[in-house]
CSV table of C-alpha atoms and ligand atoms in Angstrom, one decimal:
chain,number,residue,atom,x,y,z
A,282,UNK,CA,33.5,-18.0,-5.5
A,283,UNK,CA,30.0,-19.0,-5.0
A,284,UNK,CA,30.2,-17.7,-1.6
A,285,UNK,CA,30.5,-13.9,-3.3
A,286,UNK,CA,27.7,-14.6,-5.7
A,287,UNK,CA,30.2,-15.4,-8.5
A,288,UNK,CA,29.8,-17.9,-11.6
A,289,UNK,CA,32.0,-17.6,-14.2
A,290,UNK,CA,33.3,-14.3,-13.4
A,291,UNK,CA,29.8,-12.7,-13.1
A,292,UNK,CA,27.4,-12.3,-10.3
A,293,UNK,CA,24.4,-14.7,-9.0
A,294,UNK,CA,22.7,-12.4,-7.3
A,295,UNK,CA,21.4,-9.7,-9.1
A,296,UNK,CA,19.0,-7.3,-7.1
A,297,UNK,CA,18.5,-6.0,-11.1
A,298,UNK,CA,16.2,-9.1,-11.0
A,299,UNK,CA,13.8,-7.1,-9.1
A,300,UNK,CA,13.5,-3.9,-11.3
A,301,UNK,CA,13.0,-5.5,-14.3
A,302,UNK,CA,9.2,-4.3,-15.3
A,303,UNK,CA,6.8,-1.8,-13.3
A,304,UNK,CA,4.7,-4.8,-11.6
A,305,UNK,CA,7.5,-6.2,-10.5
A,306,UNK,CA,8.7,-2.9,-8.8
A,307,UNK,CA,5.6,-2.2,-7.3
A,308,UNK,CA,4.9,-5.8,-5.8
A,309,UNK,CA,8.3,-5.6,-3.8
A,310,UNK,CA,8.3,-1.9,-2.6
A,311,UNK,CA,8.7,-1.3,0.8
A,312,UNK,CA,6.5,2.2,1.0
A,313,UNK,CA,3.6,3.0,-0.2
A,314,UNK,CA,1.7,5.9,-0.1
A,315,UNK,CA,-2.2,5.6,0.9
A,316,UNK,CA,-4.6,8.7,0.8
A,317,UNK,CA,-5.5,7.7,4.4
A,318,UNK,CA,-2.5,9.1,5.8
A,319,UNK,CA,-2.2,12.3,4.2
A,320,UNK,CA,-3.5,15.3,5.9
A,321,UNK,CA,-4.1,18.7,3.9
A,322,UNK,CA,-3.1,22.0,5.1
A,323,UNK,CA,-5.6,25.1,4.5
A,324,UNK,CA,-6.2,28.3,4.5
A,325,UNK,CA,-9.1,30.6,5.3
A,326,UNK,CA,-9.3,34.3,5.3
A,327,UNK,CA,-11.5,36.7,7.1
A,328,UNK,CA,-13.6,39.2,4.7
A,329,UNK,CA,-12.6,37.9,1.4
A,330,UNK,CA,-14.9,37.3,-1.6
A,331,UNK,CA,-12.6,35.3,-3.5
A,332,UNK,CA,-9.8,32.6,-3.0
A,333,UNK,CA,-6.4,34.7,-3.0
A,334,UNK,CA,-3.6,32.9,-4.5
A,335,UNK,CA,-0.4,32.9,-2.3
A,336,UNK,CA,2.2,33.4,-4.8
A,337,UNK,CA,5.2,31.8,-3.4
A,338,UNK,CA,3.2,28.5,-3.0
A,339,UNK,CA,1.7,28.1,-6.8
A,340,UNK,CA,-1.8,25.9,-6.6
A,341,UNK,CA,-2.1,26.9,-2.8
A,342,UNK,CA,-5.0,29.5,-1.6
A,343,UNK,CA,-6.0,31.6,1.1
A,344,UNK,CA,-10.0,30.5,0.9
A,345,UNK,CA,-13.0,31.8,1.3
A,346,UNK,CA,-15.6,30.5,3.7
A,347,UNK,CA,-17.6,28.1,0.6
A,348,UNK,CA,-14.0,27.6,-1.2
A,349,UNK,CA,-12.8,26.1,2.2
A,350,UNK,CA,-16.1,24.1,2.5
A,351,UNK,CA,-15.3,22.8,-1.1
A,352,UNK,CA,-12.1,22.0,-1.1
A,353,UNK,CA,-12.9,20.1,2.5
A,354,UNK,CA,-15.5,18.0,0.6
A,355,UNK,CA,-12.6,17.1,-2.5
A,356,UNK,CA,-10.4,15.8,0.1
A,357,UNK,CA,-13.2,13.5,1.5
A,358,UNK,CA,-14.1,12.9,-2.0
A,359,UNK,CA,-10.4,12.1,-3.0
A,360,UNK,CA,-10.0,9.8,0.4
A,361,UNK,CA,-7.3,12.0,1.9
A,362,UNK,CA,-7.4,11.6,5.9
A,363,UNK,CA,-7.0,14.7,7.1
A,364,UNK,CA,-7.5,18.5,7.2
A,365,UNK,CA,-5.5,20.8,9.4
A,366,UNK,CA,-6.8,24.4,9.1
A,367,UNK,CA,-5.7,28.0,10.0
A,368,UNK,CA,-7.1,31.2,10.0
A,369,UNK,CA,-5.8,34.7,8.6
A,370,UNK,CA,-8.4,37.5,10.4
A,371,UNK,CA,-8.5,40.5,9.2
A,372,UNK,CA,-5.6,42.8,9.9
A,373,UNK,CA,-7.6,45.2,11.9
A,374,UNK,CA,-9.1,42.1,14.6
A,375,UNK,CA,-5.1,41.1,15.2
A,376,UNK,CA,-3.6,42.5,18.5
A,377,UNK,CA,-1.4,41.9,21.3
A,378,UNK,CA,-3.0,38.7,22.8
A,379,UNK,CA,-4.3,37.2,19.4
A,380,UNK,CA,-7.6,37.8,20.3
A,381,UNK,CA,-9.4,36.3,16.9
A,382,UNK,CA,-7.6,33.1,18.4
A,383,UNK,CA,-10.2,32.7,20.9
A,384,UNK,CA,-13.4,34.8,20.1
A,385,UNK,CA,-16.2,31.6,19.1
A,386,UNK,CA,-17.2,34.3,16.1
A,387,UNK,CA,-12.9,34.2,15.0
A,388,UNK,CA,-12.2,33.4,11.5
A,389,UNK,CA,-10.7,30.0,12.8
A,390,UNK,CA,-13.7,29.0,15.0
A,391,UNK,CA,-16.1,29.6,11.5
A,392,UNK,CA,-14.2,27.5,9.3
A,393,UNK,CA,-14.0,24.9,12.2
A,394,UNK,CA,-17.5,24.9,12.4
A,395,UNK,CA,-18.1,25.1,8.9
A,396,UNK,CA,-15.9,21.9,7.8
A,397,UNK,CA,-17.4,19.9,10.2
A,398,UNK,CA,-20.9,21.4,9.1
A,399,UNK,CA,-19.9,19.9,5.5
A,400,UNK,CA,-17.6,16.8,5.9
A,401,UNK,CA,-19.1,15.7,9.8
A,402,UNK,CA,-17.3,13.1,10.4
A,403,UNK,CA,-15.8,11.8,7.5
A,404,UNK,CA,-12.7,13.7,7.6
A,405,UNK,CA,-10.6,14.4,10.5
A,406,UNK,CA,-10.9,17.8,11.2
A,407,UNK,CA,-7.9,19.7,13.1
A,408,UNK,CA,-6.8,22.8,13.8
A,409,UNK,CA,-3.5,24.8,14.3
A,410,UNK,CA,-3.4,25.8,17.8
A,411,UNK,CA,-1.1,28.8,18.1
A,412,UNK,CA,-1.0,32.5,18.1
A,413,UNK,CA,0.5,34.0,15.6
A,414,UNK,CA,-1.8,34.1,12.9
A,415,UNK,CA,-3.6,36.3,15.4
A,416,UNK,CA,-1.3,38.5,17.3
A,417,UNK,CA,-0.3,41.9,15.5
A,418,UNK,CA,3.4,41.3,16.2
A,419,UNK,CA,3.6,38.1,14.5
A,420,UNK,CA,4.9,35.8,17.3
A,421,UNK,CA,3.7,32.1,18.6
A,422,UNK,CA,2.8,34.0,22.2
A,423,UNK,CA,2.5,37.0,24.0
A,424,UNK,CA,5.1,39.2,24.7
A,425,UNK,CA,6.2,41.0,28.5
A,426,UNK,CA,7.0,44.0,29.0
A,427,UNK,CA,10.8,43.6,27.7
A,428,UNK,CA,9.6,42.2,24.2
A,429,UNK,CA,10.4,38.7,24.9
A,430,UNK,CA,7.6,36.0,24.5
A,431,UNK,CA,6.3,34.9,27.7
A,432,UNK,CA,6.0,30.9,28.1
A,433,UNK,CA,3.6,31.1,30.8
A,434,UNK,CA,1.2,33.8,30.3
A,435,UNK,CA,1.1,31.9,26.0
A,436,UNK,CA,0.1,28.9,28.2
A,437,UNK,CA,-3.2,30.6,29.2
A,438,UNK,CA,-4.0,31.7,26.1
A,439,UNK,CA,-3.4,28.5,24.3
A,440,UNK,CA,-5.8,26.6,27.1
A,441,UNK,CA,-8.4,29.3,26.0
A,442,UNK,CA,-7.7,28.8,22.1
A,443,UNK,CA,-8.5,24.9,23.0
A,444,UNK,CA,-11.9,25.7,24.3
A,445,UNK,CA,-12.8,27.3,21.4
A,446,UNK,CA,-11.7,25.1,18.8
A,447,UNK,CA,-13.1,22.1,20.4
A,448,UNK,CA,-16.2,24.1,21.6
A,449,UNK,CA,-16.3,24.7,17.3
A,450,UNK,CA,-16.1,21.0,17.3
A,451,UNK,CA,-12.7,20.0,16.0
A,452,UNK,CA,-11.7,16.7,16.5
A,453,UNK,CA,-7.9,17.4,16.8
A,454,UNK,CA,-5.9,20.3,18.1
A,455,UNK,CA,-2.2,20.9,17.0
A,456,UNK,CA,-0.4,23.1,19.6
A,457,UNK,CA,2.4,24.5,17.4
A,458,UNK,CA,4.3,27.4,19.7
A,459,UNK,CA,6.5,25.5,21.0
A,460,UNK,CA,6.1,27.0,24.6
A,461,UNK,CA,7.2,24.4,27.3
A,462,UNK,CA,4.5,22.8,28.9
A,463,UNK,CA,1.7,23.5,26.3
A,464,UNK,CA,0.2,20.0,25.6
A,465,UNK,CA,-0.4,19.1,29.2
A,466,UNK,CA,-2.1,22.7,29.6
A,467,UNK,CA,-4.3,22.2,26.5
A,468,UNK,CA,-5.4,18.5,27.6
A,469,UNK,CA,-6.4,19.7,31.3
A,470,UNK,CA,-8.3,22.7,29.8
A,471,UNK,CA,-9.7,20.3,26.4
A,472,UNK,CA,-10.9,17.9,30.0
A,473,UNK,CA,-12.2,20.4,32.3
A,474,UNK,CA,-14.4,22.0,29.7
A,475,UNK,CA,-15.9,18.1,28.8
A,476,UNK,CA,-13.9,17.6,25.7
A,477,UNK,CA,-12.1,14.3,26.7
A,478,UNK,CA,-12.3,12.8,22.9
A,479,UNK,CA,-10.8,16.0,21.2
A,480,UNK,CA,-7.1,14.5,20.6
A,481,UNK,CA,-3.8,16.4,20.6
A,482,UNK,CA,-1.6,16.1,17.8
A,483,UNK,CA,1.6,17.6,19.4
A,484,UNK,CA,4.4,19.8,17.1
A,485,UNK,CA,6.5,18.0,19.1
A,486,UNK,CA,9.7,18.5,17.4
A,487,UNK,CA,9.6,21.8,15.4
A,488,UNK,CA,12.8,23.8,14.1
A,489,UNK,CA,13.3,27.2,13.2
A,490,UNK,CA,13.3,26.7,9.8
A,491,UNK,CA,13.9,28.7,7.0
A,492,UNK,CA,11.7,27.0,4.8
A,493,UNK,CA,9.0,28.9,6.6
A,494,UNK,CA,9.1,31.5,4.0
A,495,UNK,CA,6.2,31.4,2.3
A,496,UNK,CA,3.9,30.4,5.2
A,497,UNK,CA,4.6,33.7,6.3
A,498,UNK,CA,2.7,35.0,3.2
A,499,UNK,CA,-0.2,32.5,3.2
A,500,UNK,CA,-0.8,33.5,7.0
A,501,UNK,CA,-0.1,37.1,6.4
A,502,UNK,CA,2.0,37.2,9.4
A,503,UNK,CA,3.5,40.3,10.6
A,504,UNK,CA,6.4,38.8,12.5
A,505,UNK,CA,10.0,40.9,11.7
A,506,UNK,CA,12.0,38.5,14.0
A,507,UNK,CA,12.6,35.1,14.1
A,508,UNK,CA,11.3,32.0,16.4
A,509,UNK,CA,15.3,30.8,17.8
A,510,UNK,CA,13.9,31.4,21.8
A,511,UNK,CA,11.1,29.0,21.3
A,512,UNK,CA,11.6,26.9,18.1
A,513,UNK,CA,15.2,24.2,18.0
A,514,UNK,CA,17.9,24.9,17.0
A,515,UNK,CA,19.0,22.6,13.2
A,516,UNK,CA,21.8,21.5,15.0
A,517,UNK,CA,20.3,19.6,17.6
A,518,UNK,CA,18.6,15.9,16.7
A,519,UNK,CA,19.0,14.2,20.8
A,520,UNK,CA,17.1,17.5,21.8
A,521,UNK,CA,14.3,16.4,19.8
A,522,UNK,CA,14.1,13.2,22.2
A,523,UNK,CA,14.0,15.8,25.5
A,524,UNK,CA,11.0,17.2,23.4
A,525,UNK,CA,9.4,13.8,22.7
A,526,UNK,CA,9.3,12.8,26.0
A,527,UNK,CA,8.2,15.6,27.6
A,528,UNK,CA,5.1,15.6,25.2
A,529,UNK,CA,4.2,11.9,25.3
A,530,UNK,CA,4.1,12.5,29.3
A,531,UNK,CA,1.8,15.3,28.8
A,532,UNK,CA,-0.5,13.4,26.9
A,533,UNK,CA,0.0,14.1,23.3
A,534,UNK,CA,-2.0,11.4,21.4
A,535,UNK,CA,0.1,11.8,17.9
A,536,UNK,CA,3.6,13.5,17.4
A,537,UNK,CA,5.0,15.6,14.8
A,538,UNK,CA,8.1,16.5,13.4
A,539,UNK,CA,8.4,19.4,11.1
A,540,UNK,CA,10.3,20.4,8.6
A,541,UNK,CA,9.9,16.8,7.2
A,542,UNK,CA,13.0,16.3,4.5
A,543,UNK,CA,15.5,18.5,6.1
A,544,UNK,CA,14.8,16.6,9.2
A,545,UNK,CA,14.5,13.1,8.2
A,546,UNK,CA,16.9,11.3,11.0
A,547,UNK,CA,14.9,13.1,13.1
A,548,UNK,CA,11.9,11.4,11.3
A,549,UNK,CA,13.3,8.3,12.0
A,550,UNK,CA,14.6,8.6,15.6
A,551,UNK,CA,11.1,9.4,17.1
A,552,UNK,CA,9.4,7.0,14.9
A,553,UNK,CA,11.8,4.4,16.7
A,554,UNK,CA,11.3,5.5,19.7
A,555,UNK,CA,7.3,6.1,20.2
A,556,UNK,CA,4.2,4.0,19.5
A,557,UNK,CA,1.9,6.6,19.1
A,558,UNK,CA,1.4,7.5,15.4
A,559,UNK,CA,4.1,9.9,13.8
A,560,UNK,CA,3.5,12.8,11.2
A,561,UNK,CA,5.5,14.6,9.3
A,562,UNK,CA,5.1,18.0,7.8
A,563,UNK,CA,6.5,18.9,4.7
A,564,UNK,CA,5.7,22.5,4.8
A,565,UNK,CA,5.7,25.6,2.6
A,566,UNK,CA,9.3,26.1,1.9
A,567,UNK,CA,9.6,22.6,0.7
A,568,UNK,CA,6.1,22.8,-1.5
A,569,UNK,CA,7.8,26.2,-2.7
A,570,UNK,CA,11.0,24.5,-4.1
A,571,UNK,CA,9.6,21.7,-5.8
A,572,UNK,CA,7.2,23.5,-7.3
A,573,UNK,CA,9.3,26.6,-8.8
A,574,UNK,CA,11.6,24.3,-10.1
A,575,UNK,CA,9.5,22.7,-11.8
A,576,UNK,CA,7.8,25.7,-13.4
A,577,UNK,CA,11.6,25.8,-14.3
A,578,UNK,CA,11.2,22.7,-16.1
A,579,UNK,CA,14.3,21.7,-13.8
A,580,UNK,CA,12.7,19.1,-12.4
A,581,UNK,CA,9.4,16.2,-13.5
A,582,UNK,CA,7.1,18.1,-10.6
A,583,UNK,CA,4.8,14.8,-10.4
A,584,UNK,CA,8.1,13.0,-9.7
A,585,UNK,CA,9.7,15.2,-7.3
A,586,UNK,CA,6.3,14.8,-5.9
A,587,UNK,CA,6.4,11.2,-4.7
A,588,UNK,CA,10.1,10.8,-4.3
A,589,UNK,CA,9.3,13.2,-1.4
A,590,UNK,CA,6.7,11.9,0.0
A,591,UNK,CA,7.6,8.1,-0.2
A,592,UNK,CA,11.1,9.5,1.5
A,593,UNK,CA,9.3,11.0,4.5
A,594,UNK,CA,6.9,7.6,4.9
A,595,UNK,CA,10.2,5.4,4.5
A,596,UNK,CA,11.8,7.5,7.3
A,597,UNK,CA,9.3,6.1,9.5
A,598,UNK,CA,6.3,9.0,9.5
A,599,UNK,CA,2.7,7.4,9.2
A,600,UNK,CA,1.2,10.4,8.8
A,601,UNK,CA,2.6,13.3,6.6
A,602,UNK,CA,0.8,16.9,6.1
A,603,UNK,CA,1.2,18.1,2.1
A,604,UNK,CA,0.0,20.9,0.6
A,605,UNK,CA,-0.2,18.2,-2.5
A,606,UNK,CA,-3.0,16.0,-0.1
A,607,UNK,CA,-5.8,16.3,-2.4
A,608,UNK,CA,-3.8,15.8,-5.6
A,609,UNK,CA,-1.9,12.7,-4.7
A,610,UNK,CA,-4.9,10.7,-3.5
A,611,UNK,CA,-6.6,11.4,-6.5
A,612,UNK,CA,-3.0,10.1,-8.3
A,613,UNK,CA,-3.3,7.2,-6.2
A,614,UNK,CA,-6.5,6.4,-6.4
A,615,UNK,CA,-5.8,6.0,-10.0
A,616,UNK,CA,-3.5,3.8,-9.2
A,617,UNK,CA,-0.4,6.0,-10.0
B,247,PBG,C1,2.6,28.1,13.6
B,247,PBG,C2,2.9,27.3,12.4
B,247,PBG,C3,3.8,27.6,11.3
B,247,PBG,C4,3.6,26.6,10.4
B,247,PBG,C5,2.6,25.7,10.8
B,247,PBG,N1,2.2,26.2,12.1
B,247,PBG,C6,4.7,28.7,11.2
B,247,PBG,C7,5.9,28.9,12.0
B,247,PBG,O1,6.1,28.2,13.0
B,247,PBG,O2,6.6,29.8,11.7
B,247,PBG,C8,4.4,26.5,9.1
B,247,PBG,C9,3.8,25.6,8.0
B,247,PBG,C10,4.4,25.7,6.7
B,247,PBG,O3,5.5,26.4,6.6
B,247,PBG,O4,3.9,25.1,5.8
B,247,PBG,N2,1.3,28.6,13.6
């Protein structure tokens, strides 16, 4: 019975063996989590004095101009990799077009400059490149005359919004809208205006998701609708491929694919299937429910924590955006 493992009725081979003590867990694991590859997601306001909390994501702020500048300094200080960063103007600035989204003084274009003003280059410095944190009807483009948003005319706006941000000096831009044809559009505009080095990190594969919720709060967003026209459908995982492709011919520099744990084949298809580096983002909705149920006490919160993120780094993303960033490379700087 040797063949099976078997001595005497018991087994040989005992994968036990390897989960004995916590060195001995830790030498053989196959994931680990570096602060390197974790990018923070943040918030900055127009007009406010002090940080607002958003209340469905506990811990998570709407910052001021210095909050922002300090919390981008902790995340250099903590080793964390990244900082992606959008901007809530003030309600009155919003319209039709999203203007804030390209005016150089727009609350976006300020904290861009600003970050890089404190952090320079030690902390890679991107920006969400979309509209609706601008336009007074809440959507990712603008709308035609029959209320439907308008791939094409978005397109021009979004080649604008790239000028800005990299003319603020980002050093990556994260198209989000999911309008056909929008990371070829921003790299010819990021060229033509001299900006050759500003990379794109593409949303490449980004559902319409309900665990969007409490984004909606942090950006203040007005939309009533939903994203189905623009953003895929759940159902769909071969579709993300069509998506994949068409962005890597385009020119998109780094991938995403967002929701990150509801979406984690999907995770794992593109990671198989590119060579350019792969993030994941494990967005509001999935910060919201680890975190309320653990101020249930339903749930060890630092736990929860790590078995999410080591999930979305085993599924093959090298990157992964976390509202927890700052707080898990401190963690694993300790040597948690
Ligand atoms: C679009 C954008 C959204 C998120 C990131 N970029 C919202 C949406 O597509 O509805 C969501 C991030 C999160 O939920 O944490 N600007």
């Amino acid at each position: 019975m040797s063949g099976h493992g078997r001595h005497g009725g018991f087994p040989a081979v005992r994968p036990r063996r390897l989960r004995t003590t916590p060195a001995m867990r830790r030498m053989v694991a196959e994931t680990r989590l570096h602060p390197a590859e974790l990018i923070l997601p943040a918030f900055v306001r127009e007009g406010v004095r002090e940080p607002v909390p958003v209340e469905s994501m506990p811990g998570v702020v709407q910052h001021t101009r210095d909050s922002l500048r300090k919390a981008a300094a902790e995340a250099v200080a903590a080793g964390v990799g990244g900082i992606m960063l959008f901007g809530v103007p003030e309600e009155a600035k919003k319209d039709a077009v999203g203007t804030p989204g390209t005016d150089p003084d727009g609350v976006l274009q300020v904290a861009i400059r600003d970050v890089r003003a404190e952090v320079g280059d030690d902390l890679v410095v991107m920006s969400d490149l979309c509209l609706d944190e601008h336009t007074d009807h809440g959507h990712c483009g603008v709308l035609d005359e029959r209320g439907r948003v308008d791939n094409d005319a978005t397109l021009e706006r979004y080649a604008e919004m790239a000028r800005a941000q990299a003319d603020a000096g980002v050093h990556v831009v994260g198209p989000s809208g999911m309008m056909d044809g929008q990371v070829g559009v921003v790299r010819a505009a990021l060229d033509a205006a001299g900006h050759q080095d500003v990379s794109i990190l593409a949303y490449t594969v980004k559902y319409a998701s309900a665990f969007y919720g409490p984004f909606r709060e942090a950006v203040g967003s007005s939309l009533t609708g939903d994203r189905k026209t623009y953003q895929q459908d759940g159902a769909n995982a071969r579709e993300a491929l069509r998506e994949l492709a068409l962005d890597l011919g385009e020119g998109a520099d780094m991938v995403m694919v967002k929701p990150a744990l509801p979406y984690l084949d999907v995770v794992r298809r593109v990671a198989d299937a590119v060579d350019v580096p792969v993030a994941a983002y494990q967005i509001s909705g999935e910060y919201a429910m680890v975190e309320a149920a653990a101020a249930n006490g339903w749930i060890d919160r630092d736990r929860a924590i790590m078995e999410t993120l080591t999930s979305v780094r085993r599924a093959g993303a090298g990157l992964v955006l976390t509202y927890w960033a700052v707080e898990v490379a401190r963690w694993l700087g300790a040597g948690r």
